[in-house]
């Protein structure tokens, strides 16, 4: 009897200390596990970040507590690592890698070849004309080799090519790389990457490739890579989704199509945008137009919070069906750090992630945790 009372007392103290600790850190609520705890060994839970976010001790502790995988949001892109030809600037990316290592987190590299955030000199001459193929290939080869050799053994996998497929055109996006090198620039990028670090996983990463309109192009690309003898380890579905629930079935079918190829599937840049999307780009917005496009400046109303949570739940229910999905990475940590505050319209107040601007968990956080837990029970 006495023993039982003692045990109960010890348990009470342990639970109390955990509660106090969590409260002191100002992060996870005592009754809710963290994302990485809820996912366990089932899959990695990642976030993208900028290195300066680690200067904020509270934010840094929060990131290490919730996630076990990091992707630099910008600082491994070509313009961040080699903006000037031959001058590599690894410092900011190194800082993220060092943080990941210090906290037992996995690192993902993003990205080696992309049409955005890449210096013009890689594939164009000073008159913005495509470089001769051999020169462009050498620039690409040198960039990929130098970057991957720098991070050899420290980065688990790389988004080798990002967004190589066209949305409206028949197949490949007509990027500076394609203009200079030709249609095989993706094959070449993967070959260079495999030479540079044979142990790193190599991914093709893109948005909407799970959707009907773009999936056939992605499947064609993966087949062409295979036919060319290039081993791709996985496909990254970015997962920049909208709050509207309509296309869950399509997403499910898309994931299945890639998983059926025997590839690893990663959801690499998850957010769910609750703001209205404007048709057409570039036009200046009138004050009234802007007002309509930025309706939640004061916070997300309860009904939209619930809708966002249910959308996240439905997405994770699909994600958890596939053992091939080995990682889910959120594009940002809290709503305040999301790129969607500036895309596709600048300066809005967006709410697409699991924590609000004060690091408070939203109903969407609970929905994701519950789905992760239910699925691990079902296993
Ligand atoms: C975004 C970054 O988050 C922003 O900070 C930057 O201004 C633009 O790029 N698809 C991708 C990511 O593959 O690299 C993009 O990241 C978001 C869309």
Tab-separated table of C-alpha atoms and ligand atoms in Angstrom:
chain	number	residue	atom	x	y	z
A	1	UNK	CA	0.000	0.000	0.000
A	2	UNK	CA	2.755	2.383	1.119
A	3	UNK	CA	4.695	1.471	-2.032
A	4	UNK	CA	1.723	2.407	-4.209
A	5	UNK	CA	1.278	5.759	-2.524
A	6	UNK	CA	5.001	6.459	-3.012
A	7	UNK	CA	4.792	5.530	-6.669
A	8	UNK	CA	1.769	7.765	-7.138
A	9	UNK	CA	3.605	10.632	-5.443
A	10	UNK	CA	6.656	10.151	-7.678
A	11	UNK	CA	4.478	10.049	-10.772
A	12	UNK	CA	2.684	13.200	-9.677
A	13	UNK	CA	5.985	15.034	-9.227
A	14	UNK	CA	7.252	13.846	-12.637
A	15	UNK	CA	4.090	14.956	-14.421
A	16	UNK	CA	4.118	18.261	-12.542
A	17	UNK	CA	7.742	18.943	-13.444
A	18	UNK	CA	7.050	18.162	-17.097
A	19	UNK	CA	4.120	20.570	-17.018
A	20	UNK	CA	6.174	23.295	-15.381
A	21	UNK	CA	9.041	22.711	-17.817
A	22	UNK	CA	6.753	22.940	-20.834
A	23	UNK	CA	5.137	26.076	-19.438
A	24	UNK	CA	8.526	27.638	-18.726
A	25	UNK	CA	9.698	26.976	-22.242
A	26	UNK	CA	6.430	28.552	-23.347
A	27	UNK	CA	5.972	25.927	-26.005
A	28	UNK	CA	4.123	22.640	-26.192
A	29	UNK	CA	1.159	22.266	-23.939
A	30	UNK	CA	1.640	19.631	-21.272
A	31	UNK	CA	-1.113	17.411	-22.597
A	32	UNK	CA	-0.012	17.490	-26.219
A	33	UNK	CA	3.083	15.755	-27.545
A	34	UNK	CA	5.356	17.613	-29.914
A	35	UNK	CA	5.193	16.956	-33.644
A	36	UNK	CA	8.344	14.869	-33.594
A	37	UNK	CA	7.087	12.851	-30.623
A	38	UNK	CA	3.747	12.173	-32.288
A	39	UNK	CA	5.422	11.075	-35.525
A	40	UNK	CA	7.882	8.829	-33.652
A	41	UNK	CA	9.819	6.608	-36.021
A	42	UNK	CA	7.083	6.691	-38.630
A	43	UNK	CA	8.426	9.715	-40.520
A	44	UNK	CA	10.569	12.809	-40.180
A	45	UNK	CA	8.885	16.075	-39.275
A	46	UNK	CA	10.678	18.998	-40.841
A	47	UNK	CA	10.541	22.748	-41.068
A	48	UNK	CA	12.162	25.303	-43.299
A	49	UNK	CA	13.903	28.241	-41.696
A	50	UNK	CA	16.366	31.068	-42.186
A	51	UNK	CA	19.603	31.027	-40.198
A	52	UNK	CA	18.832	34.299	-38.395
A	53	UNK	CA	15.805	32.633	-36.772
A	54	UNK	CA	18.277	30.655	-34.680
A	55	UNK	CA	19.522	33.870	-33.040
A	56	UNK	CA	16.262	33.984	-31.110
A	57	UNK	CA	16.882	31.481	-28.302
A	58	UNK	CA	13.198	30.828	-27.655
A	59	UNK	CA	12.464	30.215	-31.318
A	60	UNK	CA	15.523	27.989	-31.667
A	61	UNK	CA	14.497	25.870	-28.661
A	62	UNK	CA	10.969	25.615	-30.022
A	63	UNK	CA	12.220	24.430	-33.417
A	64	UNK	CA	14.441	21.753	-31.889
A	65	UNK	CA	11.621	20.612	-29.638
A	66	UNK	CA	8.983	20.245	-32.368
A	67	UNK	CA	10.971	19.140	-35.413
A	68	UNK	CA	13.682	16.600	-36.182
A	69	UNK	CA	14.556	17.741	-39.697
A	70	UNK	CA	15.497	21.094	-41.245
A	71	UNK	CA	15.555	22.585	-44.741
A	72	UNK	CA	17.070	26.030	-45.300
A	73	UNK	CA	14.239	28.113	-46.791
A	74	UNK	CA	16.610	30.166	-48.930
A	75	UNK	CA	20.182	29.774	-47.821
A	76	UNK	CA	21.173	26.751	-49.918
A	77	UNK	CA	19.768	28.174	-53.139
A	78	UNK	CA	22.266	28.995	-55.909
A	79	UNK	CA	22.122	32.758	-55.316
A	80	UNK	CA	22.835	32.232	-51.628
A	81	UNK	CA	25.770	29.857	-52.139
A	82	UNK	CA	27.426	31.170	-55.301
A	83	UNK	CA	26.029	34.530	-56.299
A	84	UNK	CA	29.373	35.546	-57.755
A	85	UNK	CA	31.010	32.949	-59.962
A	86	UNK	CA	33.618	30.971	-58.045
A	87	UNK	CA	32.936	32.728	-54.716
A	88	UNK	CA	31.109	30.294	-52.464
A	89	UNK	CA	29.374	31.660	-49.370
A	90	UNK	CA	28.453	28.804	-47.073
A	91	UNK	CA	28.336	30.628	-43.716
A	92	UNK	CA	24.578	31.011	-43.253
A	93	UNK	CA	23.771	27.514	-44.468
A	94	UNK	CA	26.604	26.135	-42.303
A	95	UNK	CA	24.974	27.724	-39.274
A	96	UNK	CA	21.752	25.794	-39.915
A	97	UNK	CA	23.648	22.536	-40.487
A	98	UNK	CA	25.608	23.018	-37.242
A	99	UNK	CA	22.351	23.644	-35.337
A	100	UNK	CA	20.791	20.516	-36.841
A	101	UNK	CA	23.806	18.441	-35.847
A	102	UNK	CA	23.883	19.832	-32.331
A	103	UNK	CA	20.250	18.797	-31.889
A	104	UNK	CA	20.288	15.422	-33.629
A	105	UNK	CA	18.200	16.683	-36.551
A	106	UNK	CA	18.366	15.539	-40.179
A	107	UNK	CA	19.360	18.085	-42.860
A	108	UNK	CA	17.804	18.405	-46.298
A	109	UNK	CA	19.410	20.496	-49.055
A	110	UNK	CA	17.226	22.803	-51.147
A	111	UNK	CA	18.040	23.303	-54.024
A	112	UNK	CA	20.832	22.770	-56.591
A	113	UNK	CA	19.120	23.798	-59.831
A	114	UNK	CA	16.162	26.201	-59.992
A	115	UNK	CA	15.095	29.028	-62.293
A	116	UNK	CA	14.417	31.357	-59.337
A	117	UNK	CA	16.947	32.650	-56.831
A	118	UNK	CA	19.817	31.702	-59.113
A	119	UNK	CA	22.474	34.088	-60.457
A	120	UNK	CA	22.205	34.974	-64.154
A	121	UNK	CA	25.831	34.026	-64.899
A	122	UNK	CA	25.131	30.303	-64.370
A	123	UNK	CA	23.372	29.919	-67.712
A	124	UNK	CA	23.478	33.340	-69.452
A	125	UNK	CA	26.097	35.687	-70.859
A	126	UNK	CA	26.283	39.402	-70.044
A	127	UNK	CA	23.716	40.136	-72.760
A	128	UNK	CA	21.294	37.668	-71.152
A	129	UNK	CA	21.775	35.250	-74.062
A	130	UNK	CA	22.055	31.523	-73.260
A	131	UNK	CA	25.642	30.384	-72.690
A	132	UNK	CA	27.098	27.696	-74.989
A	133	UNK	CA	26.011	24.248	-73.744
A	134	UNK	CA	29.487	23.166	-72.617
A	135	UNK	CA	30.034	26.337	-70.575
A	136	UNK	CA	26.617	26.095	-68.924
A	137	UNK	CA	27.192	22.401	-68.146
A	138	UNK	CA	30.530	23.195	-66.547
A	139	UNK	CA	28.928	25.927	-64.389
A	140	UNK	CA	26.201	23.530	-63.281
A	141	UNK	CA	28.676	20.723	-62.634
A	142	UNK	CA	30.988	22.930	-60.613
A	143	UNK	CA	28.150	24.362	-58.539
A	144	UNK	CA	26.664	20.955	-57.721
A	145	UNK	CA	30.049	19.358	-57.005
A	146	UNK	CA	31.324	22.146	-54.777
A	147	UNK	CA	28.112	22.416	-52.767
A	148	UNK	CA	27.539	18.695	-52.320
A	149	UNK	CA	31.169	17.993	-51.496
A	150	UNK	CA	31.082	20.756	-48.876
A	151	UNK	CA	28.114	19.061	-47.175
A	152	UNK	CA	29.086	15.435	-47.823
A	153	UNK	CA	27.898	13.189	-45.017
A	154	UNK	CA	26.007	16.036	-43.352
A	155	UNK	CA	23.016	16.458	-45.664
A	156	UNK	CA	20.804	13.399	-46.078
A	157	UNK	CA	19.247	14.356	-49.383
A	158	UNK	CA	19.020	17.112	-51.977
A	159	UNK	CA	16.292	18.644	-54.072
A	160	UNK	CA	18.520	18.364	-57.127
A	161	UNK	CA	16.142	20.078	-59.533
A	162	UNK	CA	13.255	22.234	-58.376
A	163	UNK	CA	10.199	23.095	-60.470
A	164	UNK	CA	11.525	21.896	-63.822
A	165	UNK	CA	8.056	21.246	-65.250
A	166	UNK	CA	5.903	23.787	-67.015
A	167	UNK	CA	2.404	24.546	-65.737
A	168	UNK	CA	0.731	25.414	-69.006
A	169	UNK	CA	3.214	24.285	-71.652
A	170	UNK	CA	3.466	20.714	-72.863
A	171	UNK	CA	6.361	19.532	-70.710
A	172	UNK	CA	9.540	21.181	-69.419
A	173	UNK	CA	9.685	24.763	-68.146
A	174	UNK	CA	11.745	26.895	-70.502
A	175	UNK	CA	14.317	27.999	-67.949
A	176	UNK	CA	17.738	29.563	-68.542
A	177	UNK	CA	19.244	26.122	-67.816
A	178	UNK	CA	17.122	24.467	-70.500
A	179	UNK	CA	17.780	27.252	-73.004
A	180	UNK	CA	21.534	26.885	-72.576
A	181	UNK	CA	21.892	23.132	-72.059
A	182	UNK	CA	18.843	21.616	-73.726
A	183	UNK	CA	16.147	19.199	-72.545
A	184	UNK	CA	18.669	16.965	-70.792
A	185	UNK	CA	19.617	19.599	-68.182
A	186	UNK	CA	17.681	17.653	-65.535
A	187	UNK	CA	19.426	14.383	-66.415
A	188	UNK	CA	22.768	16.171	-66.264
A	189	UNK	CA	22.021	17.768	-62.904
A	190	UNK	CA	21.210	14.350	-61.411
A	191	UNK	CA	24.336	12.793	-62.923
A	192	UNK	CA	26.539	15.540	-61.461
A	193	UNK	CA	24.850	15.149	-58.081
A	194	UNK	CA	25.344	11.375	-58.024
A	195	UNK	CA	29.039	11.790	-58.850
A	196	UNK	CA	29.480	14.466	-56.197
A	197	UNK	CA	28.049	12.443	-53.305
A	198	UNK	CA	27.014	8.880	-54.106
A	199	UNK	CA	25.590	8.450	-50.593
A	200	UNK	CA	23.175	11.385	-50.626
A	201	UNK	CA	19.540	10.850	-51.568
A	202	UNK	CA	18.530	12.720	-54.717
A	203	UNK	CA	15.049	14.149	-55.192
A	204	UNK	CA	13.021	15.788	-57.922
A	205	UNK	CA	10.928	18.515	-56.225
A	206	UNK	CA	7.961	20.433	-57.648
A	207	UNK	CA	4.524	21.850	-56.845
A	208	UNK	CA	1.164	20.437	-57.991
A	209	UNK	CA	2.770	17.318	-59.462
A	210	UNK	CA	0.201	15.327	-57.514
A	211	UNK	CA	-2.559	17.175	-59.407
A	212	UNK	CA	-4.127	15.742	-62.549
A	213	UNK	CA	-2.922	18.541	-64.813
A	214	UNK	CA	0.767	18.183	-63.938
A	215	UNK	CA	1.138	14.569	-62.787
A	216	UNK	CA	1.569	13.076	-66.304
A	217	UNK	CA	4.466	15.468	-66.941
A	218	UNK	CA	6.150	14.428	-63.694
A	219	UNK	CA	5.662	10.729	-64.474
A	220	UNK	CA	7.118	11.284	-67.942
A	221	UNK	CA	10.146	13.051	-66.471
A	222	UNK	CA	10.771	10.284	-63.945
A	223	UNK	CA	10.528	7.688	-66.695
A	224	UNK	CA	12.962	9.591	-68.892
A	225	UNK	CA	15.408	9.849	-66.011
A	226	UNK	CA	15.113	6.127	-65.426
A	227	UNK	CA	15.567	5.346	-69.130
A	228	UNK	CA	18.696	7.501	-69.116
A	229	UNK	CA	20.096	5.333	-66.317
A	230	UNK	CA	19.706	8.030	-63.660
A	231	UNK	CA	18.703	6.822	-60.217
A	232	UNK	CA	16.292	9.190	-58.520
A	233	UNK	CA	15.646	8.300	-54.870
A	234	UNK	CA	12.507	10.244	-54.298
A	235	UNK	CA	9.945	12.762	-55.343
A	236	UNK	CA	9.226	15.905	-53.363
A	237	UNK	CA	5.631	17.062	-53.573
A	238	UNK	CA	5.855	20.636	-52.304
A	239	UNK	CA	2.386	20.683	-50.765
A	240	UNK	CA	1.568	24.382	-50.998
A	241	UNK	CA	-2.115	23.655	-50.632
A	242	UNK	CA	-5.220	25.818	-50.335
A	243	UNK	CA	-7.871	25.651	-47.631
A	244	UNK	CA	-10.529	24.530	-50.105
A	245	UNK	CA	-11.043	20.827	-49.526
A	246	UNK	CA	-11.925	19.851	-53.092
A	247	UNK	CA	-8.910	17.974	-54.335
A	248	UNK	CA	-8.087	15.495	-51.546
A	249	UNK	CA	-8.853	12.514	-53.775
A	250	UNK	CA	-6.622	13.906	-56.486
A	251	UNK	CA	-3.794	14.386	-53.986
A	252	UNK	CA	-4.260	10.806	-52.797
A	253	UNK	CA	-4.111	9.479	-56.369
A	254	UNK	CA	-1.048	11.614	-57.067
A	255	UNK	CA	0.864	10.278	-54.082
A	256	UNK	CA	-0.099	6.733	-55.050
A	257	UNK	CA	1.164	7.222	-58.603
A	258	UNK	CA	4.651	8.189	-57.340
A	259	UNK	CA	4.721	5.585	-54.579
A	260	UNK	CA	3.801	2.901	-57.144
A	261	UNK	CA	7.006	3.707	-59.036
A	262	UNK	CA	8.937	2.409	-56.032
A	263	UNK	CA	10.164	5.886	-55.136
A	264	UNK	CA	10.322	7.548	-51.756
A	265	UNK	CA	7.796	10.336	-51.507
A	266	UNK	CA	8.319	13.449	-49.423
A	267	UNK	CA	5.903	16.267	-48.782
A	268	UNK	CA	8.482	18.991	-48.737
A	269	UNK	CA	6.957	22.464	-48.312
A	270	UNK	CA	3.609	22.097	-46.558
A	271	UNK	CA	1.345	25.034	-45.850
A	272	UNK	CA	-2.399	25.510	-46.260
A	273	UNK	CA	-3.355	28.969	-47.465
A	274	UNK	CA	-6.644	30.298	-46.034
A	275	UNK	CA	-6.477	33.637	-47.882
A	276	UNK	CA	-8.285	34.364	-51.141
A	277	UNK	CA	-6.179	33.962	-54.266
A	278	UNK	CA	-6.270	36.817	-56.752
A	279	UNK	CA	-6.718	36.056	-60.429
A	280	UNK	CA	-3.947	37.430	-62.621
A	281	UNK	CA	-0.666	38.790	-61.343
A	282	UNK	CA	1.260	41.995	-61.477
A	283	UNK	CA	-1.589	44.547	-61.497
A	284	UNK	CA	-1.524	47.248	-58.829
A	285	UNK	CA	-4.174	46.690	-56.216
A	286	UNK	CA	-6.705	49.303	-55.226
A	287	UNK	CA	-7.363	49.776	-51.488
A	288	UNK	CA	-10.683	47.916	-51.720
A	289	UNK	CA	-9.161	45.059	-53.660
A	290	UNK	CA	-6.397	44.806	-51.080
A	291	UNK	CA	-8.932	44.826	-48.225
A	292	UNK	CA	-10.785	41.873	-49.761
A	293	UNK	CA	-7.579	39.938	-50.248
A	294	UNK	CA	-6.358	40.448	-46.701
A	295	UNK	CA	-9.423	39.685	-44.590
A	296	UNK	CA	-7.811	38.204	-41.459
A	297	UNK	CA	-5.476	40.960	-40.307
A	298	UNK	CA	-6.893	40.795	-36.788
A	299	UNK	CA	-6.652	36.989	-36.584
A	300	UNK	CA	-8.295	33.950	-38.096
A	301	UNK	CA	-12.022	33.661	-37.159
A	302	UNK	CA	-12.988	30.468	-35.321
A	303	UNK	CA	-14.884	28.954	-38.205
A	304	UNK	CA	-11.904	29.381	-40.539
A	305	UNK	CA	-9.563	27.992	-37.859
A	306	UNK	CA	-11.746	24.894	-37.743
A	307	UNK	CA	-11.845	24.635	-41.508
A	308	UNK	CA	-8.050	24.912	-41.639
A	309	UNK	CA	-7.743	22.215	-38.970
A	310	UNK	CA	-10.056	19.861	-40.854
A	311	UNK	CA	-8.148	20.453	-44.065
A	312	UNK	CA	-4.890	19.573	-42.298
A	313	UNK	CA	-6.554	16.495	-40.784
A	314	UNK	CA	-7.759	15.295	-44.189
A	315	UNK	CA	-4.341	15.872	-45.749
A	316	UNK	CA	-2.540	13.997	-42.996
A	317	UNK	CA	-5.046	11.151	-43.171
A	318	UNK	CA	-3.988	10.693	-46.786
A	319	UNK	CA	-0.292	11.165	-46.006
A	320	UNK	CA	-0.402	8.521	-43.287
A	321	UNK	CA	-1.774	5.930	-45.716
A	322	UNK	CA	1.581	5.769	-47.474
A	323	UNK	CA	4.630	4.203	-45.825
A	324	UNK	CA	6.575	5.565	-48.806
A	325	UNK	CA	6.150	9.046	-47.314
A	326	UNK	CA	9.189	9.310	-45.120
A	327	UNK	CA	9.160	13.018	-44.385
A	328	UNK	CA	6.762	15.916	-44.108
A	329	UNK	CA	8.386	19.350	-44.017
A	330	UNK	CA	6.413	22.501	-43.214
A	331	UNK	CA	7.442	25.638	-45.101
A	332	UNK	CA	8.066	27.781	-42.068
A	333	UNK	CA	7.534	27.353	-38.351
A	334	UNK	CA	4.855	29.807	-37.219
A	335	UNK	CA	2.402	31.980	-39.168
A	336	UNK	CA	4.660	34.997	-38.705
A	337	UNK	CA	7.549	33.355	-40.554
A	338	UNK	CA	5.543	32.028	-43.520
A	339	UNK	CA	6.490	33.125	-47.020
A	340	UNK	CA	2.734	33.333	-47.720
A	341	UNK	CA	2.620	36.692	-45.920
A	342	UNK	CA	4.302	37.974	-49.105
A	343	UNK	CA	3.093	35.553	-51.770
A	344	UNK	CA	1.286	35.878	-54.105
A	345	UNK	CA	0.439	39.334	-52.699
A	346	UNK	CA	2.948	41.273	-50.631
A	347	UNK	CA	2.381	42.363	-47.047
A	348	UNK	CA	-0.703	40.348	-46.079
A	349	UNK	CA	-1.390	38.712	-42.734
A	350	UNK	CA	-1.517	35.002	-43.434
A	351	UNK	CA	-2.264	32.022	-41.184
A	352	UNK	CA	-1.195	28.864	-43.056
A	353	UNK	CA	0.830	26.929	-40.441
A	354	UNK	CA	0.261	25.082	-37.163
A	355	UNK	CA	1.258	27.856	-34.729
A	356	UNK	CA	0.135	31.461	-34.661
A	357	UNK	CA	2.423	34.489	-34.439
A	358	UNK	CA	2.821	34.002	-30.671
A	359	UNK	CA	3.828	30.351	-31.058
A	360	UNK	CA	0.455	29.251	-29.746
A	361	UNK	CA	-0.727	25.946	-31.216
A	362	UNK	CA	-3.769	26.329	-33.459
A	363	UNK	CA	-6.589	23.782	-33.847
A	364	UNK	CA	-4.664	22.626	-36.938
A	365	UNK	CA	-1.798	21.541	-34.675
A	366	UNK	CA	-4.116	19.359	-32.623
A	367	UNK	CA	-5.641	17.887	-35.797
A	368	UNK	CA	-2.201	16.918	-37.121
A	369	UNK	CA	-1.099	15.441	-33.797
A	370	UNK	CA	-4.304	13.422	-33.486
A	371	UNK	CA	-3.942	12.076	-37.010
A	372	UNK	CA	-0.312	11.116	-36.431
A	373	UNK	CA	-1.263	9.355	-33.198
A	374	UNK	CA	-4.266	7.520	-34.631
A	375	UNK	CA	-2.207	6.265	-37.521
A	376	UNK	CA	0.608	5.034	-35.321
A	377	UNK	CA	-1.947	3.175	-33.181
A	378	UNK	CA	-3.480	1.606	-36.275
A	379	UNK	CA	-0.117	0.252	-37.450
B	1	LIG	C1	10.413	30.772	-50.971
B	1	LIG	C2	10.988	31.321	-49.668
B	1	LIG	O1	10.297	30.764	-48.579
B	1	LIG	C3	10.861	32.825	-49.648
B	1	LIG	O2	11.486	33.362	-48.503
B	1	LIG	C4	11.516	33.394	-50.913
B	1	LIG	O3	11.310	34.799	-50.943
B	1	LIG	C5	10.929	32.768	-52.153
B	1	LIG	O4	11.055	31.354	-52.079
B	1	LIG	N1	8.755	26.817	-53.734
B	1	LIG	C6	10.049	26.547	-53.347
B	1	LIG	C7	10.694	27.369	-52.278
B	1	LIG	O5	10.625	25.562	-53.799
B	1	LIG	O6	12.067	27.487	-52.460
B	1	LIG	C8	10.040	28.722	-52.161
B	1	LIG	O7	10.607	29.387	-51.029
B	1	LIG	C9	8.550	28.605	-52.070
B	1	LIG	C10	7.976	27.942	-53.288
